[in-house]
Short mmCIF file of C-alpha atoms in Angstrom, two decimals:
data_model
loop_
_atom_site.label_atom_id
_atom_site.label_comp_id
_atom_site.label_asym_id
_atom_site.label_seq_id
_atom_site.Cartn_x
_atom_site.Cartn_y
_atom_site.Cartn_z
CA MET A 1 -7.30 -27.46 17.19
CA SER A 2 -4.52 -25.66 19.01
CA PHE A 3 -3.99 -24.05 22.41
CA ILE A 4 -5.24 -20.68 21.15
CA TYR A 5 -8.30 -22.37 19.59
CA CYS A 6 -9.10 -23.89 22.97
CA TYR A 7 -8.86 -20.42 24.47
CA TYR A 8 -11.32 -18.99 21.92
CA PHE A 9 -13.65 -21.94 22.51
CA ALA A 10 -13.46 -21.31 26.26
CA GLN A 11 -14.57 -17.72 25.76
CA THR A 12 -17.80 -18.96 24.14
CA TYR A 13 -18.49 -21.14 27.18
CA SER A 14 -18.59 -18.39 29.79
CA THR A 15 -18.55 -14.62 30.08
CA GLU A 16 -16.04 -14.92 32.90
CA PRO A 17 -12.35 -14.75 31.89
CA PRO A 18 -10.92 -18.31 31.81
CA SER A 19 -8.20 -17.38 34.29
CA GLN A 20 -10.89 -16.74 36.94
CA TRP A 21 -12.89 -19.96 36.54
CA GLN A 22 -13.62 -22.09 39.56
CA SER A 23 -12.95 -25.84 39.69
CA SER A 24 -16.59 -26.65 38.91
CA ASP A 25 -16.48 -24.45 35.80
CA ILE A 26 -13.29 -26.15 34.63
CA GLN A 27 -14.77 -29.64 35.13
CA ARG A 28 -17.88 -28.79 33.09
CA PHE A 29 -15.80 -27.15 30.39
CA GLU A 30 -13.55 -30.21 30.15
CA LYS A 31 -16.57 -32.32 29.25
CA MET A 32 -17.71 -29.79 26.65
CA LEU A 33 -14.22 -29.69 25.13
CA LYS A 34 -14.26 -33.46 24.72
CA LEU A 35 -17.70 -33.28 23.07
CA GLU A 36 -16.48 -30.52 20.76
CA THR A 37 -13.54 -32.58 19.54
CA SER A 38 -15.57 -35.80 19.13
CA PHE A 39 -18.82 -34.52 17.52
CA ARG A 40 -17.21 -31.98 15.21
CA GLY A 41 -14.29 -34.17 14.29
CA VAL A 42 -11.85 -31.47 15.33
CA GLN A 43 -8.28 -32.73 15.33
CA LEU A 44 -6.21 -31.47 18.23
CA GLN A 45 -2.52 -30.82 17.96
CA ARG A 46 -0.47 -33.07 20.18
CA ASN A 47 -1.15 -32.37 23.86
CA SER A 48 -2.89 -29.05 23.14
CA LYS A 49 -6.12 -30.01 24.94
CA GLU A 50 -4.23 -31.36 27.94
CA GLN A 51 -2.00 -28.29 27.98
CA PHE A 52 -4.98 -25.93 27.99
CA LEU A 53 -6.81 -27.85 30.71
CA ALA A 54 -3.64 -27.91 32.80
CA ALA A 55 -3.25 -24.15 32.32
CA LEU A 56 -6.84 -23.68 33.51
CA LYS A 57 -6.35 -25.79 36.60
CA GLU A 58 -3.01 -24.25 37.51
CA LYS A 59 -4.19 -20.65 36.95
CA SER A 60 -1.29 -20.13 34.56
CA GLU A 61 0.34 -16.77 33.94
CA LEU A 62 -0.38 -17.15 30.22
CA LEU A 63 -4.15 -17.32 30.73
CA ARG A 64 -4.01 -14.29 33.00
CA PHE A 65 -2.00 -12.45 30.35
CA LEU A 66 -4.42 -13.43 27.53
CA ASP A 67 -7.35 -12.20 29.63
CA GLY A 68 -5.53 -9.00 30.54
CA PHE A 69 -4.44 -8.18 26.98
CA PRO A 70 -7.20 -9.49 24.64
CA GLU A 71 -5.58 -7.75 21.65
CA PHE A 72 -2.69 -10.21 22.01
CA ALA A 73 -5.02 -13.20 21.66
CA GLN A 74 -6.86 -11.56 18.74
CA LEU A 75 -3.54 -11.13 16.96
CA PHE A 76 -3.36 -14.84 16.15
CA GLN A 77 -6.54 -14.56 14.08
CA SER A 78 -5.56 -11.20 12.57
CA LYS A 79 -8.53 -9.53 14.25
CA THR A 80 -6.73 -6.91 16.32
CA ASP A 81 -8.15 -3.43 15.69
CA LEU A 82 -5.07 -1.65 14.34
CA LEU A 83 -6.79 1.74 14.53
CA LYS A 84 -7.27 1.49 18.28
CA ASP A 85 -4.73 3.01 20.64
CA TYR A 86 -4.03 0.10 22.95
CA PRO A 87 -2.11 0.78 26.17
CA GLU A 88 1.53 -0.20 26.17
CA CYS A 89 2.07 -3.85 27.05
CA THR A 90 3.32 -4.18 30.63
CA TYR A 91 4.43 -7.30 32.43
CA GLU A 92 4.02 -5.86 35.91
CA GLY A 93 1.93 -8.15 38.08
CA PHE A 94 3.08 -11.23 36.16
CA SER A 95 5.90 -13.63 36.76
CA PHE A 96 7.78 -12.78 33.58
CA ALA A 97 9.96 -15.89 33.59
CA GLN A 98 6.95 -18.18 34.01
CA LEU A 99 4.95 -16.25 31.40
CA ALA A 100 7.76 -16.50 28.85
CA THR A 101 8.13 -20.21 29.52
CA GLU A 102 4.40 -20.87 29.05
CA VAL A 103 4.24 -18.77 25.90
CA GLU A 104 7.11 -20.80 24.44
CA GLN A 105 5.55 -24.09 25.55
CA PHE A 106 1.93 -23.44 24.58
CA LEU A 107 1.88 -20.77 21.85
CA SER A 108 5.00 -21.38 19.75
CA ASP A 109 3.13 -23.46 17.15
CA ASP A 110 0.24 -20.97 16.91
CA TRP A 111 2.67 -18.08 16.64
CA ILE A 112 4.65 -19.74 13.85
CA VAL A 113 1.47 -20.51 11.87
CA PHE A 114 0.40 -16.87 12.23
CA LEU A 115 3.65 -15.27 11.08
CA VAL A 116 4.20 -17.75 8.21
CA GLU A 117 0.73 -17.00 6.83
CA GLU A 118 1.24 -13.24 7.12
CA LEU A 119 4.65 -13.36 5.41
CA ASP A 120 3.41 -15.68 2.65
CA GLN A 121 0.71 -13.11 1.91
CA ASN A 122 3.22 -10.21 2.17
CA ARG A 123 1.10 -8.59 4.89
CA PHE A 124 2.89 -6.47 7.47
CA TYR A 125 0.08 -4.74 9.39
CA TYR A 126 -0.28 -7.40 12.07
CA LEU A 127 3.39 -8.40 12.00
CA LYS A 128 4.34 -4.86 13.02
CA PHE A 129 1.74 -4.94 15.81
CA MET A 130 3.17 -8.31 16.90
CA LEU A 131 6.47 -6.65 17.81
CA ARG A 132 4.77 -5.03 20.81
CA TYR A 133 5.23 -8.49 22.39
CA LYS A 134 8.82 -8.97 21.27
CA ALA A 135 9.91 -9.46 24.90
CA ILE A 136 7.98 -12.76 25.12
CA LEU A 137 8.60 -13.88 21.54
CA PRO A 138 9.87 -17.50 21.81
CA GLU A 139 13.31 -18.13 20.38
CA ARG A 140 12.00 -20.82 18.03
CA VAL A 141 9.40 -18.39 16.68
CA ALA A 142 11.95 -15.59 16.36
CA GLN A 143 14.31 -17.89 14.47
CA THR A 144 11.51 -19.02 12.13
CA LEU A 145 10.66 -15.37 11.47
CA LYS A 146 14.29 -14.49 10.70
CA ASN A 147 14.69 -17.57 8.48
CA LYS A 148 11.61 -16.62 6.46
CA LEU A 149 12.78 -13.02 6.11
CA GLU A 150 16.28 -14.16 5.13
CA ALA A 151 14.82 -16.47 2.48
CA ARG A 152 12.81 -13.61 0.98
CA LEU A 153 15.85 -11.32 0.94
CA LEU A 154 17.93 -14.03 -0.70
CA GLN A 155 15.21 -14.35 -3.34
CA PHE A 156 15.43 -10.60 -4.00
CA ASP A 157 19.21 -11.00 -4.24
CA ALA A 158 18.88 -13.93 -6.67
CA ASP A 159 16.39 -12.02 -8.83
CA LEU A 160 18.97 -9.27 -9.31
CA GLU A 161 21.20 -11.81 -11.04
CA ILE A 162 18.52 -12.70 -13.61
CA ALA A 163 18.58 -10.38 -16.58
CA ASP A 164 14.84 -10.54 -17.35
CA SER A 165 13.70 -10.52 -13.73
CA LYS A 166 11.79 -7.49 -12.48
CA VAL A 167 12.30 -6.93 -8.77
CA ASP A 168 9.32 -5.47 -6.91
CA TRP A 169 11.15 -2.69 -5.07
CA SER A 170 8.03 -1.41 -3.32
CA LEU A 171 7.61 -4.86 -1.75
CA PHE A 172 11.32 -4.91 -0.90
CA LYS A 173 10.80 -1.57 0.87
CA ASN A 174 8.03 -3.15 2.98
CA TYR A 175 10.41 -5.90 4.03
CA THR A 176 13.24 -3.48 4.86
CA ASP A 177 10.92 -1.29 6.93
CA PHE A 178 9.78 -4.31 8.95
CA ILE A 179 13.31 -5.71 9.36
CA GLN A 180 14.51 -2.37 10.68
CA LEU A 181 12.04 -2.81 13.55
CA LEU A 182 13.62 -6.19 14.34
CA ASN A 183 17.10 -4.67 14.62
CA ASP A 184 18.76 -7.89 13.41
CA LYS A 185 22.36 -7.38 12.32
CA LYS A 186 22.51 -10.32 9.86
CA LEU A 187 19.34 -9.27 8.04
CA ALA A 188 20.47 -5.63 8.03
CA GLN A 189 23.77 -6.64 6.40
CA LEU A 190 21.89 -8.64 3.77
CA ILE A 191 19.71 -5.63 2.97
CA PHE A 192 22.84 -3.49 2.70
CA SER A 193 24.38 -6.04 0.30
CA ILE A 194 21.26 -6.10 -1.91
CA GLU A 195 21.06 -2.31 -2.05
CA ASN A 196 24.75 -2.14 -2.93
CA LYS A 197 24.24 -4.69 -5.72
CA ARG A 198 21.28 -2.70 -6.96
CA ARG A 199 23.41 0.46 -7.09
CA ARG A 200 26.22 -1.38 -8.90
CA LEU A 201 23.82 -2.72 -11.53
CA LEU A 202 22.34 0.74 -11.96
CA ASN A 203 25.81 2.22 -12.43
CA GLN A 204 26.64 -0.49 -14.98
CA THR A 205 23.51 0.40 -16.93
CA ILE A 206 24.47 4.07 -16.88
CA GLU A 207 27.97 3.20 -18.09
CA ILE A 208 26.53 1.18 -20.98
CA ILE A 209 24.27 4.07 -21.95
CA ASN A 210 27.22 6.48 -21.77
CA LYS A 211 29.68 4.27 -23.63
CA PRO A 212 31.66 6.23 -26.28
CA GLY A 213 29.22 5.54 -29.12
CA ILE A 214 28.52 9.25 -29.49
CA ILE A 215 32.27 9.91 -29.37
CA HIS A 216 32.78 7.34 -32.13
CA PHE A 217 30.03 9.04 -34.13
CA PHE A 218 31.67 12.46 -33.99
CA GLU A 219 35.13 11.02 -34.63
CA THR A 220 33.77 9.29 -37.75
CA MET A 221 31.99 12.42 -39.00
CA PHE A 222 35.03 14.66 -38.51
CA GLY A 223 37.28 11.98 -40.04
CA GLY A 224 34.97 11.66 -43.05
CA VAL A 225 35.05 15.40 -43.71
CA TYR A 226 38.85 15.29 -43.47
CA TYR A 227 39.15 12.39 -45.91
CA LEU A 228 36.83 14.10 -48.42
CA PHE A 229 39.73 16.44 -49.18
CA HIS A 230 42.68 14.29 -48.16
CA HIS A 231 43.79 11.16 -50.05
CA PRO A 232 46.65 9.27 -48.35
CA GLU A 233 49.37 7.70 -50.54
CA GLY A 234 50.35 4.71 -48.39
CA ALA A 235 48.42 1.42 -48.25
CA GLU A 236 47.67 1.74 -44.53
CA GLY A 237 46.37 5.28 -44.99
CA LYS A 238 44.18 4.17 -47.89
CA ARG A 239 42.70 1.31 -45.83
CA GLU A 240 41.99 3.73 -42.96
CA ARG A 241 40.37 6.21 -45.35
CA GLN A 242 38.24 3.41 -46.87
CA ARG A 243 37.08 2.29 -43.41
CA VAL A 244 36.29 5.80 -42.20
CA MET A 245 34.51 6.77 -45.43
CA GLY A 246 32.37 3.62 -45.27
CA ASP A 247 31.24 4.52 -41.74
CA PHE A 248 30.92 8.17 -42.76
CA LYS A 249 28.52 7.39 -45.63
CA PHE A 250 26.45 5.09 -43.41
CA MET A 251 26.26 7.53 -40.52
CA GLY A 252 25.76 10.44 -42.89
CA SER A 253 22.70 8.77 -44.42
CA ILE A 254 21.32 8.17 -40.94
CA LEU A 255 22.00 11.78 -39.94
CA LEU A 256 20.34 13.06 -43.11
CA GLY A 257 17.29 10.92 -42.37
CA ILE A 258 17.17 12.24 -38.82
CA ILE A 259 17.35 15.85 -40.06
CA ILE A 260 14.50 15.22 -42.54
CA LEU A 261 12.41 13.54 -39.83
CA PHE A 262 13.18 16.39 -37.45
CA ILE A 263 11.95 18.97 -39.98
CA ILE A 264 8.79 16.98 -40.65
CA GLY A 265 8.30 16.38 -36.92
CA ALA A 266 8.77 20.05 -36.10
CA TYR A 267 6.15 21.06 -38.65
CA TYR A 268 3.76 18.33 -37.55
CA GLY A 269 4.48 19.12 -33.89
CA GLN A 270 3.48 22.75 -34.33
CA HIS A 271 0.30 21.64 -36.01
CA ARG A 272 -0.46 19.12 -33.26
CA LYS A 273 0.45 21.67 -30.62
CA ALA A 274 -2.21 24.04 -31.95
CA GLU A 275 -4.76 21.21 -32.08
CA ARG A 276 -3.81 20.05 -28.59
CA LYS A 277 -4.18 23.55 -27.23
CA GLN A 278 -7.72 23.68 -28.58
CA GLN A 279 -8.46 20.25 -27.09
CA ILE A 280 -7.08 21.27 -23.70
CA GLU A 281 -9.18 24.41 -23.63
CA ALA A 282 -12.26 22.37 -24.54
CA ALA A 283 -11.40 19.72 -21.91
CA LYS A 284 -11.37 22.33 -19.15
CA VAL A 285 -15.16 22.42 -19.12
CA GLY A 286 -17.18 19.55 -17.63
CA TYR A 287 -18.02 17.68 -14.44
CA TYR A 288 -14.52 16.60 -13.34
CA PRO A 289 -12.75 19.75 -14.62
CA SER A 290 -15.16 21.73 -12.40
CA PHE A 291 -13.08 20.48 -9.44
CA PHE A 292 -9.92 22.28 -10.56
CA TYR A 293 -10.70 24.60 -13.53
CA TYR A 294 -12.97 27.03 -11.72
CA PRO A 295 -13.30 30.07 -14.03
CA GLU A 296 -13.89 27.91 -17.12
CA ASN A 297 -16.84 26.25 -15.35
CA LYS A 298 -18.19 29.54 -13.98
CA ILE A 299 -17.30 28.61 -10.43
CA THR A 300 -16.18 31.14 -7.83
CA LEU A 301 -14.68 30.03 -4.52
CA ASP A 302 -15.43 31.75 -1.25
CA SER A 303 -12.30 33.38 0.16
CA LYS A 304 -13.01 31.86 3.58
CA VAL A 305 -11.77 28.36 4.36
CA LEU A 306 -14.07 25.72 5.89
CA ASP A 307 -11.84 25.17 8.91
CA THR A 308 -14.58 23.93 11.27
CA VAL A 309 -15.71 20.90 9.29
CA LYS A 310 -14.46 17.60 10.73
CA THR A 311 -13.76 14.16 9.33
CA GLY A 312 -16.89 12.29 8.29
CA PHE A 313 -19.07 15.21 7.22
CA ASP A 314 -21.15 14.32 4.15
CA PHE A 315 -21.99 17.35 1.99
CA TYR A 316 -24.57 15.31 0.06
CA GLN A 317 -26.52 14.38 3.19
CA MET A 318 -25.45 17.54 5.09
CA LYS A 319 -24.61 15.59 8.22
CA TYR A 320 -21.83 13.46 9.69
CA THR A 321 -21.86 9.91 8.38
CA THR A 322 -22.39 7.03 10.79
CA PRO A 323 -19.22 4.89 11.17
CA ASP A 324 -19.70 1.38 9.74
CA SER A 325 -17.64 -1.32 11.47
CA SER A 326 -18.00 -3.63 8.45
CA GLY A 327 -17.26 -0.94 5.88
CA LEU A 328 -14.06 0.55 4.50
CA THR A 329 -11.44 2.03 6.82
CA PHE A 330 -9.80 4.86 4.86
CA ILE A 331 -6.57 6.19 6.41
CA ASN A 332 -5.40 9.62 5.26
CA ALA A 333 -1.71 9.64 6.24
CA THR A 334 -0.92 12.77 4.20
CA PRO A 335 -0.81 16.51 5.03
CA PHE A 336 -3.65 17.03 2.53
CA GLU A 337 -7.41 17.14 2.97
CA VAL A 338 -9.40 14.46 1.13
CA ILE A 339 -12.88 14.25 -0.34
CA LEU A 340 -14.33 10.82 -1.22
CA PHE A 341 -17.34 11.19 -3.51
CA SER A 342 -19.66 8.68 -5.14
CA ASP A 343 -19.64 7.81 -8.82
CA GLU A 344 -23.09 9.15 -9.69
CA GLN A 345 -23.47 7.10 -12.88
CA ALA A 346 -22.88 3.85 -10.96
CA VAL A 347 -25.30 4.87 -8.20
CA ASP A 348 -28.00 5.86 -10.73
CA ALA A 349 -27.57 2.55 -12.58
CA PHE A 350 -27.71 0.38 -9.42
CA PHE A 351 -30.35 2.10 -7.29
CA LYS A 352 -33.68 2.50 -9.04
CA GLU A 353 -35.64 3.99 -6.12
CA PRO A 354 -35.02 7.76 -5.81
CA GLN A 355 -34.77 7.61 -2.01
CA LYS A 356 -32.18 4.79 -2.00
CA ARG A 357 -30.27 6.56 -4.74
CA LYS A 358 -30.20 9.74 -2.67
CA GLU A 359 -29.02 7.86 0.45
CA ALA A 360 -26.20 6.15 -1.48
CA LEU A 361 -24.68 9.40 -2.77
CA GLN A 362 -21.75 10.66 -0.70
CA TYR A 363 -19.36 13.60 -0.61
CA LEU A 364 -17.28 12.79 2.49
CA TYR A 365 -14.58 14.97 4.04
CA ILE A 366 -11.41 13.61 5.75
CA GLN A 367 -8.94 15.84 7.58
CA PRO A 368 -5.15 15.44 7.17
CA LYS A 369 -3.66 12.62 9.26
CA ASP A 370 -7.11 11.25 10.11
CA THR A 371 -9.15 8.11 9.51
CA LEU A 372 -12.73 7.49 8.36
CA ARG A 373 -14.63 4.21 8.57
CA PHE A 374 -17.72 4.25 6.37
CA SER A 375 -19.93 2.21 4.06
CA THR A 376 -19.31 2.59 0.32
CA HIS A 377 -22.71 0.96 -0.36
CA GLY A 378 -20.74 -1.34 -2.67
CA MET A 379 -20.33 1.53 -5.14
CA PRO A 380 -17.16 2.88 -6.78
CA PHE A 381 -15.96 6.28 -5.62
CA HIS A 382 -13.52 9.03 -6.58
CA LEU A 383 -10.73 10.82 -4.69
CA TYR A 384 -10.34 14.58 -4.54
CA VAL A 385 -7.18 15.79 -2.75
CA GLY A 386 -6.04 19.29 -1.84
CA LYS A 387 -5.86 22.06 0.73
CA GLN A 388 -8.12 24.89 1.95
CA LEU A 389 -11.64 23.53 1.36
CA SER A 390 -13.98 26.42 0.58
CA ASN A 391 -17.63 26.95 -0.29
CA VAL A 392 -18.68 27.72 -3.88
CA GLN A 393 -20.34 31.10 -4.30
CA ALA A 394 -21.79 30.65 -7.77
CA ALA A 395 -22.28 27.59 -9.94
CA LYS A 396 -24.47 26.15 -12.68
CA SER A 397 -25.57 22.90 -11.00
CA ASN A 398 -26.24 21.46 -7.55
CA THR A 399 -23.23 19.18 -7.84
CA ALA A 400 -20.97 22.10 -8.64
CA ASN A 401 -22.22 23.85 -5.50
CA PHE A 402 -20.30 21.40 -3.33
CA PRO A 403 -17.12 22.80 -1.72
CA ARG A 404 -13.88 22.81 -3.67
CA PHE A 405 -10.18 23.02 -2.71
CA GLN A 406 -8.45 26.31 -3.31
CA GLN A 407 -5.23 24.32 -3.86
CA PRO A 408 -6.06 20.97 -5.55
CA PHE A 409 -3.24 18.43 -5.64
CA GLN A 410 -1.45 18.68 -9.00
CA GLY A 411 -2.50 16.20 -11.66
CA ALA A 412 -6.14 16.22 -10.58
CA GLU A 413 -7.25 16.07 -14.22
CA LYS A 414 -5.66 12.60 -14.42
CA TYR A 415 -6.70 10.96 -11.15
CA LEU A 416 -10.13 12.48 -10.46
CA PRO A 417 -12.01 10.56 -13.20
CA ASN A 418 -10.57 7.24 -11.96
CA THR A 419 -13.10 5.05 -10.13
CA ILE A 420 -11.93 3.14 -7.07
CA GLU A 421 -13.65 -0.03 -5.80
CA ILE A 422 -12.83 -2.00 -2.65
CA GLN A 423 -14.88 -4.25 -0.39
CA GLY A 424 -14.19 -3.43 3.26
CA GLY A 425 -10.74 -3.69 4.82
CA PHE A 426 -8.09 -0.96 4.97
CA MET A 427 -7.07 1.56 2.34
CA GLU A 428 -4.35 4.10 3.08
CA LEU A 429 -3.44 7.28 1.22
CA LYS A 430 0.18 8.22 1.86
CA GLY A 431 3.04 10.12 0.28
CA SER A 432 4.38 13.67 0.10
CA ASN A 433 3.88 16.95 -1.74
CA TYR A 434 5.30 15.35 -4.89
CA GLU A 435 3.66 11.93 -5.17
CA LEU A 436 0.80 10.13 -3.45
CA TYR A 437 0.04 6.42 -3.23
CA LEU A 438 -2.87 4.15 -2.43
CA HIS A 439 -2.05 1.20 -0.16
CA ALA A 440 -4.59 -1.54 0.63
CA ASP A 441 -4.69 -4.76 2.60
CA ARG A 442 -6.59 -6.57 -0.17
CA SER A 443 -7.25 -6.44 -3.89
CA PHE A 444 -8.99 -3.33 -5.18
CA TYR A 445 -9.99 -1.97 -8.58
CA ILE A 446 -9.02 1.17 -10.49
CA ASN A 447 -11.32 1.77 -13.45
CA GLY A 448 -12.29 -1.91 -13.27
CA GLN A 449 -8.70 -3.17 -13.39
CA SER A 450 -7.59 -5.26 -10.43
CA LYS A 451 -4.67 -4.11 -8.28
CA VAL A 452 -3.08 -6.63 -5.90
CA GLY A 453 -3.74 -5.93 -2.23
CA ASP A 454 -1.04 -4.87 0.24
CA THR A 455 0.93 -3.22 -2.56
CA VAL A 456 1.56 0.42 -3.23
CA PHE A 457 -0.32 1.68 -6.29
CA SER A 458 0.85 5.04 -7.60
CA LEU A 459 -2.37 6.84 -8.45
CA PHE A 460 -1.22 10.45 -8.18
CA LYS A 461 1.96 11.76 -9.77
CA ASN A 462 3.01 15.35 -10.25
#
């Protein structure tokens, strides 16, 4: 048990903020705290109980601050609502010097445990939120944070020296983004050094690829043609001719083989191209192709854009979905509109009752730069991304009658059939007009294959 645990326990004792308790309340709570630690076998950190009781009795600035900014206390259990717009942290009305002293004295251990756990899990959501309170960040905590970050950067640097090592550059980008917020010169220099080393290694690779092997090839071929008609008299000239002709015959046989393979490949390629063209035309008709190949599926889009529909509208249920606090928080950080729709086969297989099956089906709309919190009913879903959502004027089935994008994001034929599964938490869609990514705070599944949480998974590529 720590100081912050005592604070949470105190909140269960009374609805009144701990900083406003009277002496009688504090005396009764002291007895309950002793019972809590004895009956439950809770082990207190050194002096934490005495520190908390002293803070209660002395009406400490820290308790007043925790009561005034509950999101700060929730941070230590990673329960702060990151989607909420909290007011800027202000220290007006507090003795800043006393507050900083008490934070260092009472919360340093809790703060270190929090940031070590977040960094060990490579999670940056709450760490970035933590920087709102950088002004009262204890020096010992700040140094621990910088030491941990430096150790990770040094590991990235060491991995660059290992030939077979594969550096996770998307994770490195997460670290650099967070370190930029810290504005620490030493860490910034280390990042600069790693990026320079990365560029040097990349240039070395390019140099190896561009080494004069092709030049040697052409020199040998031209030399071989020359020596076919020229026979030197001297011993040195004869040895040179023998060497060049040996390489010429070897390279000539390779070149001849390449030419034969090229001819065969060109013929086969034309044949495959014709077959592939037929396959592509056939593949343009079906359920998923109906989202982007409209004429082939006898779908006509209305020329008017659905510009009044808002985030959360469900075209299956024809109403706005009810936000679910325990469901999935989907953040659309892109300039595109997004549709999340249920995998009908999974819903049909799981829900046997027609009414429950109908209630589980979803076709949810999310505006650009907006967020939707909803229940997935534990079912996999699909993503449909684009611009200018419009009604369908004519279609063959009820499903096809749902609105479609006039400008679907390129590559829809590849990503639309993919099923996505995640249980609660955060999932963010981000990127640009050229490439989009899925980012989650926990493990999720793409077509049943697990993807590690808090990593960027490239699902859409032009």
